[in-house]
Coordinates of C-alpha atoms in Angstrom, one line a residue:
Chain A
M266 CA 0.0 0.0 0.0
K267 CA 2.9 2.3 0.9
M268 CA 4.6 1.5 -2.4
Q269 CA 1.4 2.2 -4.4
N270 CA 1.0 5.5 -2.6
S271 CA 4.6 6.5 -3.2
S272 CA 4.3 5.6 -6.9
T273 CA 1.3 7.8 -7.3
I274 CA 3.1 10.8 -5.7
S275 CA 6.0 10.1 -8.0
E276 CA 3.8 10.1 -11.1
K277 CA 2.1 13.4 -10.0
C278 CA 5.5 15.0 -9.3
A279 CA 6.8 13.9 -12.7
F280 CA 3.7 15.3 -14.3
L281 CA 4.2 18.6 -12.5
A282 CA 7.8 18.8 -13.6
D283 CA 6.9 18.1 -17.2
Y284 CA 4.1 20.6 -17.0
A285 CA 6.4 23.3 -15.7
S286 CA 9.1 22.6 -18.3
W287 CA 6.5 22.8 -21.1
L288 CA 5.2 26.1 -19.8
W289 CA 8.8 27.4 -19.9
G290 CA 9.3 26.1 -23.4
C291 CA 6.1 27.7 -24.8
G292 CA 7.1 31.1 -23.6
A293 CA 5.4 31.6 -20.2
T294 CA 6.9 33.9 -17.6
C295 CA 8.4 32.5 -14.4
A296 CA 5.5 34.0 -12.4
R297 CA 3.0 32.1 -14.5
I298 CA 5.0 28.9 -14.3
T299 CA 5.2 29.0 -10.5
K300 CA 1.6 30.0 -10.0
N301 CA 0.1 27.4 -12.3
T302 CA 2.3 24.6 -11.0
A303 CA 1.6 25.5 -7.4
R304 CA -2.2 25.6 -8.2
I305 CA -2.0 22.1 -9.6
A306 CA 0.2 20.8 -6.7
R307 CA -2.4 22.1 -4.2
A308 CA -5.2 20.5 -6.0
L309 CA -3.3 17.2 -6.1
G310 CA -2.4 17.4 -2.5
I311 CA 1.4 17.6 -3.0
D312 CA 3.7 19.8 -0.9
C313 CA 6.5 20.7 -3.2
E314 CA 8.8 23.6 -4.2
L315 CA 9.5 24.6 -7.8
T316 CA 12.9 26.1 -8.8
V317 CA 12.8 27.7 -12.3
M318 CA 16.2 28.1 -13.9
P319 CA 17.2 29.3 -17.4
S320 CA 17.7 25.8 -18.9
H321 CA 15.7 23.5 -16.6
V322 CA 13.1 23.3 -13.8
E323 CA 13.5 21.5 -10.6
L324 CA 10.6 20.2 -8.5
S325 CA 11.6 19.3 -4.9
L326 CA 9.3 17.1 -2.9
A327 CA 9.7 17.1 0.8
G328 CA 7.9 14.1 2.5
A329 CA 6.7 14.5 6.1
D330 CA 9.0 11.8 7.4
G331 CA 11.7 12.2 4.7
A332 CA 10.8 8.9 3.1
D333 CA 9.3 10.5 -0.1
A334 CA 11.8 13.3 -0.5
A335 CA 12.9 13.6 -4.1
V336 CA 14.0 16.0 -6.8
Y337 CA 12.6 16.0 -10.3
T338 CA 14.6 17.8 -12.9
R339 CA 13.4 18.6 -16.5
R340 CA 15.1 20.4 -19.3
T341 CA 13.2 23.3 -20.8
G342 CA 12.4 24.4 -24.3
H343 CA 10.3 21.8 -26.2
S344 CA 7.9 23.6 -28.4
G345 CA 9.0 27.1 -29.2
I346 CA 6.9 30.1 -28.3
S347 CA 3.3 29.2 -28.6
F348 CA 0.4 31.3 -27.1
D349 CA -2.0 28.4 -27.9
I350 CA -0.1 25.9 -25.8
N351 CA 0.4 28.5 -23.1
A352 CA -3.3 29.2 -22.9
R353 CA -4.3 25.5 -23.0
L354 CA -1.8 24.6 -20.2
S355 CA -3.1 27.5 -18.0
R356 CA -6.7 26.4 -18.6
L357 CA -5.7 22.8 -17.7
S358 CA -4.3 24.1 -14.3
W359 CA -7.6 25.8 -13.5
E360 CA -9.6 22.7 -14.5
I361 CA -7.5 20.6 -12.2
A362 CA -7.8 23.2 -9.4
D363 CA -11.6 23.4 -9.8
G364 CA -11.9 19.7 -9.6
L365 CA -13.3 19.4 -13.2
V366 CA -10.7 16.8 -14.2
D367 CA -9.0 14.1 -12.2
F368 CA -5.3 13.1 -12.4
P369 CA -5.5 10.5 -15.2
E370 CA -7.7 12.8 -17.3
A371 CA -5.2 15.6 -16.7
V372 CA -2.4 13.5 -17.9
R373 CA -4.4 12.6 -21.0
R374 CA -5.2 16.2 -21.7
F375 CA -1.5 17.2 -21.1
D376 CA -0.4 14.6 -23.7
E377 CA -3.0 16.0 -26.1
I378 CA -1.7 19.5 -25.5
K379 CA 1.9 18.3 -26.2
R380 CA 0.8 17.1 -29.6
T381 CA -0.6 20.5 -30.6
R382 CA 0.4 21.3 -34.1
P383 CA 2.1 24.7 -34.7
T384 CA 0.2 27.3 -36.8
G385 CA 0.7 26.6 -40.5
Q386 CA 3.7 28.4 -42.0
W387 CA 1.7 29.8 -44.9
E388 CA -0.9 31.3 -42.5
V389 CA 1.8 32.9 -40.4
L390 CA 3.6 34.2 -43.5
L391 CA 0.4 35.8 -44.8
L392 CA -0.2 37.5 -41.4
V393 CA 3.3 38.6 -40.7
G394 CA 3.7 40.4 -44.0
P395 CA 0.7 42.8 -43.6
A396 CA 1.5 43.2 -39.9
N397 CA 5.0 44.5 -40.7
A398 CA 3.6 46.7 -43.4
A399 CA 1.2 48.1 -40.8
F400 CA 4.2 48.8 -38.6
C401 CA 5.7 50.8 -41.4
R402 CA 2.5 52.9 -41.7
L403 CA 2.5 53.3 -37.9
F404 CA 6.0 54.9 -38.1
G405 CA 4.8 57.3 -40.9
G406 CA 5.7 55.3 -44.0
D407 CA 3.7 56.0 -47.2
W408 CA 2.0 53.4 -49.4
A409 CA 5.1 52.7 -51.5
A410 CA 7.1 52.1 -48.3
M411 CA 4.4 49.8 -47.0
L412 CA 4.4 47.8 -50.2
T413 CA 8.2 47.6 -50.1
V414 CA 8.1 46.4 -46.5
L415 CA 5.5 43.8 -47.4
V416 CA 7.6 42.4 -50.2
A417 CA 10.8 42.5 -48.0
T418 CA 9.0 40.6 -45.2
L419 CA 7.5 38.1 -47.6
A420 CA 11.0 37.4 -48.9
G421 CA 12.8 37.4 -45.5
Y422 CA 10.3 35.4 -43.4
P423 CA 10.2 32.3 -45.6
L424 CA 14.0 32.3 -45.4
K425 CA 13.8 32.4 -41.6
Q426 CA 11.2 29.6 -41.6
T427 CA 13.3 27.4 -44.0
M428 CA 16.5 27.9 -42.1
I429 CA 14.9 27.1 -38.7
A430 CA 13.2 24.0 -40.2
D431 CA 16.6 22.9 -41.5
G432 CA 18.0 23.3 -38.0
R433 CA 20.4 26.1 -38.8
D434 CA 21.8 28.2 -36.0
L435 CA 19.2 30.8 -34.9
R436 CA 21.7 33.6 -34.8
L437 CA 22.8 32.9 -38.4
T438 CA 19.1 32.7 -39.4
F439 CA 18.3 36.1 -38.0
L440 CA 21.4 37.6 -39.6
C441 CA 20.5 36.2 -43.0
A442 CA 16.8 37.1 -42.8
A443 CA 17.7 40.7 -41.7
F444 CA 20.2 41.1 -44.5
F445 CA 17.9 40.1 -47.3
S446 CA 14.9 42.0 -45.9
A447 CA 17.0 45.1 -45.5
A448 CA 18.6 44.7 -48.9
I449 CA 15.2 44.3 -50.6
S450 CA 13.7 47.3 -48.8
A451 CA 16.8 49.3 -49.7
G452 CA 15.4 49.2 -53.2
A453 CA 13.0 52.0 -52.2
W454 CA 16.0 54.2 -51.6
I455 CA 18.0 53.0 -54.7
F456 CA 15.1 53.2 -57.2
G457 CA 13.3 56.1 -55.5
W458 CA 10.1 54.3 -54.6
G459 CA 7.9 56.7 -52.5
D460 CA 8.9 59.5 -50.2
T461 CA 9.9 57.6 -47.1
P462 CA 12.5 55.0 -48.1
D463 CA 14.3 55.4 -44.8
I464 CA 11.2 54.3 -42.9
A465 CA 10.8 51.3 -45.2
L466 CA 14.4 50.3 -44.5
A467 CA 14.1 50.7 -40.8
T468 CA 10.8 48.8 -40.4
S469 CA 11.6 46.0 -42.8
V470 CA 13.3 44.0 -40.1
L471 CA 10.9 44.6 -37.3
Y472 CA 9.3 41.2 -37.7
L473 CA 12.6 39.7 -36.4
I474 CA 12.6 41.6 -33.1
P475 CA 12.3 39.0 -30.3
G476 CA 9.5 40.8 -28.4
V477 CA 8.3 37.9 -26.2
P478 CA 11.7 37.3 -24.6
Y479 CA 12.1 41.0 -23.9
I480 CA 8.7 41.3 -22.3
N481 CA 9.2 38.0 -20.3
A482 CA 12.6 39.3 -19.2
V483 CA 11.0 42.4 -17.7
S484 CA 8.2 40.3 -16.1
D485 CA 10.8 38.0 -14.6
L486 CA 12.7 41.0 -13.3
M487 CA 9.6 42.3 -11.6
A488 CA 9.0 38.9 -10.1
K489 CA 12.6 38.7 -8.8
H490 CA 13.5 35.8 -11.0
Y491 CA 16.8 37.5 -11.8
L492 CA 18.6 34.5 -13.4
C493 CA 15.8 33.8 -15.8
A494 CA 15.3 37.5 -16.5
F495 CA 19.0 37.9 -17.4
S496 CA 19.0 34.8 -19.5
R497 CA 16.0 35.8 -21.5
F498 CA 17.3 39.3 -21.9
M499 CA 20.7 38.2 -23.1
D500 CA 19.1 35.7 -25.6
A501 CA 17.0 38.5 -26.9
C502 CA 20.0 40.9 -27.1
V503 CA 22.1 38.4 -29.0
L504 CA 19.3 38.0 -31.6
T505 CA 18.8 41.7 -31.8
A506 CA 22.6 42.2 -32.4
C507 CA 22.4 39.5 -35.1
L508 CA 19.5 41.3 -36.9
S509 CA 21.3 44.6 -36.5
A510 CA 24.4 43.1 -38.1
G511 CA 22.3 41.8 -41.0
L512 CA 20.7 45.2 -41.4
C513 CA 24.1 47.0 -41.3
A514 CA 25.6 44.5 -43.8
G515 CA 22.8 45.1 -46.2
M516 CA 23.2 48.9 -46.0
F517 CA 27.0 48.6 -46.3
I518 CA 26.9 46.4 -49.3
L519 CA 24.4 48.6 -51.1
G520 CA 26.4 51.7 -50.2
L521 CA 23.7 53.5 -48.3
E522 CA 25.9 56.0 -46.5
K523 CA 23.1 58.4 -45.8
F524 CA 22.0 56.5 -42.8
Chain B
M155 CA 23.9 54.5 -58.1
V156 CA 24.3 52.1 -61.0
Q157 CA 26.6 49.9 -58.9
A158 CA 24.0 49.9 -56.1
E159 CA 21.3 48.9 -58.6
I160 CA 23.4 46.0 -59.9
T161 CA 24.2 44.9 -56.3
W162 CA 20.5 45.1 -55.4
W163 CA 19.5 42.9 -58.4
A164 CA 22.3 40.5 -57.5
I165 CA 21.0 40.1 -54.0
V166 CA 17.5 39.6 -55.2
A167 CA 18.7 37.0 -57.7
V168 CA 20.6 35.1 -55.0
L169 CA 17.5 35.0 -52.8
L170 CA 15.3 33.8 -55.7
L171 CA 17.8 31.2 -56.7
A172 CA 17.9 30.0 -53.1
F173 CA 14.1 29.6 -53.0
I174 CA 14.1 27.9 -56.4
F175 CA 16.9 25.6 -55.4
R176 CA 15.1 24.8 -52.1
A177 CA 11.8 24.1 -54.0
F178 CA 13.6 21.8 -56.4
E179 CA 15.4 20.0 -53.6
R180 CA 12.1 19.5 -51.8
Y181 CA 10.4 18.2 -54.9
Y182 CA 13.3 15.8 -55.5
T183 CA 13.3 14.4 -52.0
E184 CA 9.6 14.5 -51.0
C185 CA 7.5 14.2 -54.1
R186 CA 9.5 11.5 -55.9
P187 CA 9.1 8.2 -54.0
A188 CA 12.3 6.7 -55.4
A189 CA 14.4 9.6 -54.4
G190 CA 12.8 9.8 -51.0
D191 CA 14.6 6.7 -49.8
K192 CA 18.0 8.1 -50.5
P193 CA 19.7 10.1 -47.7
R194 CA 19.1 13.8 -48.2
R195 CA 22.2 15.8 -49.4
S196 CA 22.5 19.5 -49.1
L197 CA 24.7 21.8 -51.2
F198 CA 25.9 23.5 -48.0
E199 CA 26.1 21.8 -44.7
E200 CA 27.4 22.7 -41.2
G201 CA 30.4 20.8 -40.1
E202 CA 30.8 19.1 -36.7
E203 CA 33.2 20.1 -34.1
G204 CA 35.1 16.9 -34.5
Q205 CA 35.7 17.6 -38.2
M206 CA 37.3 21.0 -37.4
L207 CA 39.3 20.1 -34.2
Y208 CA 40.2 16.5 -35.0
V209 CA 43.2 15.1 -33.3
P210 CA 44.4 11.7 -34.5
G211 CA 43.3 9.1 -32.0
D212 CA 40.1 10.9 -31.0
L213 CA 37.1 8.7 -30.7
S214 CA 34.1 9.4 -32.9
D215 CA 30.6 9.5 -31.3
E216 CA 29.9 5.9 -32.5
D217 CA 33.2 4.7 -31.3
A218 CA 32.8 6.3 -27.9
E219 CA 29.3 4.8 -27.5
L220 CA 30.7 1.3 -28.5
F221 CA 33.6 1.8 -26.0
D222 CA 31.0 2.7 -23.2
N223 CA 29.1 -0.4 -23.9
L224 CA 32.1 -2.7 -23.6

């Protein structure tokens, strides 16, 4: 009976550790990870502590008599940033806390969430292009600049998707995508398309800005998760430096000395 | 400005060629059943650390795994 009980606790803790690592991987902040995991742990009747680190999560279980004490460690970063998975995992935590689903059903739903397919690359591409063109308009670009940014994004984004799908280094991917997007949008300056070629050039690489890591870094900073905040911030800074290098390389090769 | 125009067209051509090459490669490996069985070969590939910093006598990953299992 004791063994059976211990095994159940072990399964629940393994589930919690997996849950926390998946939340980390899909782009949740540390505050959300700790709150959601603690909510599920309370509902399951487990007394545990969660430590969130930049590359892994640790769940420490302290048994009353020390017999069940254990540490469960999971590596983070499974799925890439996904608001869909993030929302579904949060909903699952509330359903467990409200007693709407029992543990076996929660495990089944968690497995289902893990199999969530990412948004289709063509849908993303068709949305990112107009969104970046809208950014150009927001910064004062005219219609010619918007069209240029749209084309530059539609050229650079598939390159990013392809290189990521091929497993290329993310920094190299950002550099290449920024270079080609900047070079194509520089056509507005070279051929005299519209009155705001400078805005077209500057906004053509905005789709590459790692916004979620920057926002999460600030959120982690506010929640006093300084290690994770610094880690996310540095990751975002490195990617931003790469896209800046691509942008500068495009401008340098095309001889745009005005900027 | 003429030089900038030529450079711009060259960059656009390189990107277009990359997409065309990729589409061709994808068609060749995924849409043709006979070709799909063959291992995929890329024109450019990233090397491994062992290829750059190889010291005679180093164990390859496979050798190291075999050695561990002995």
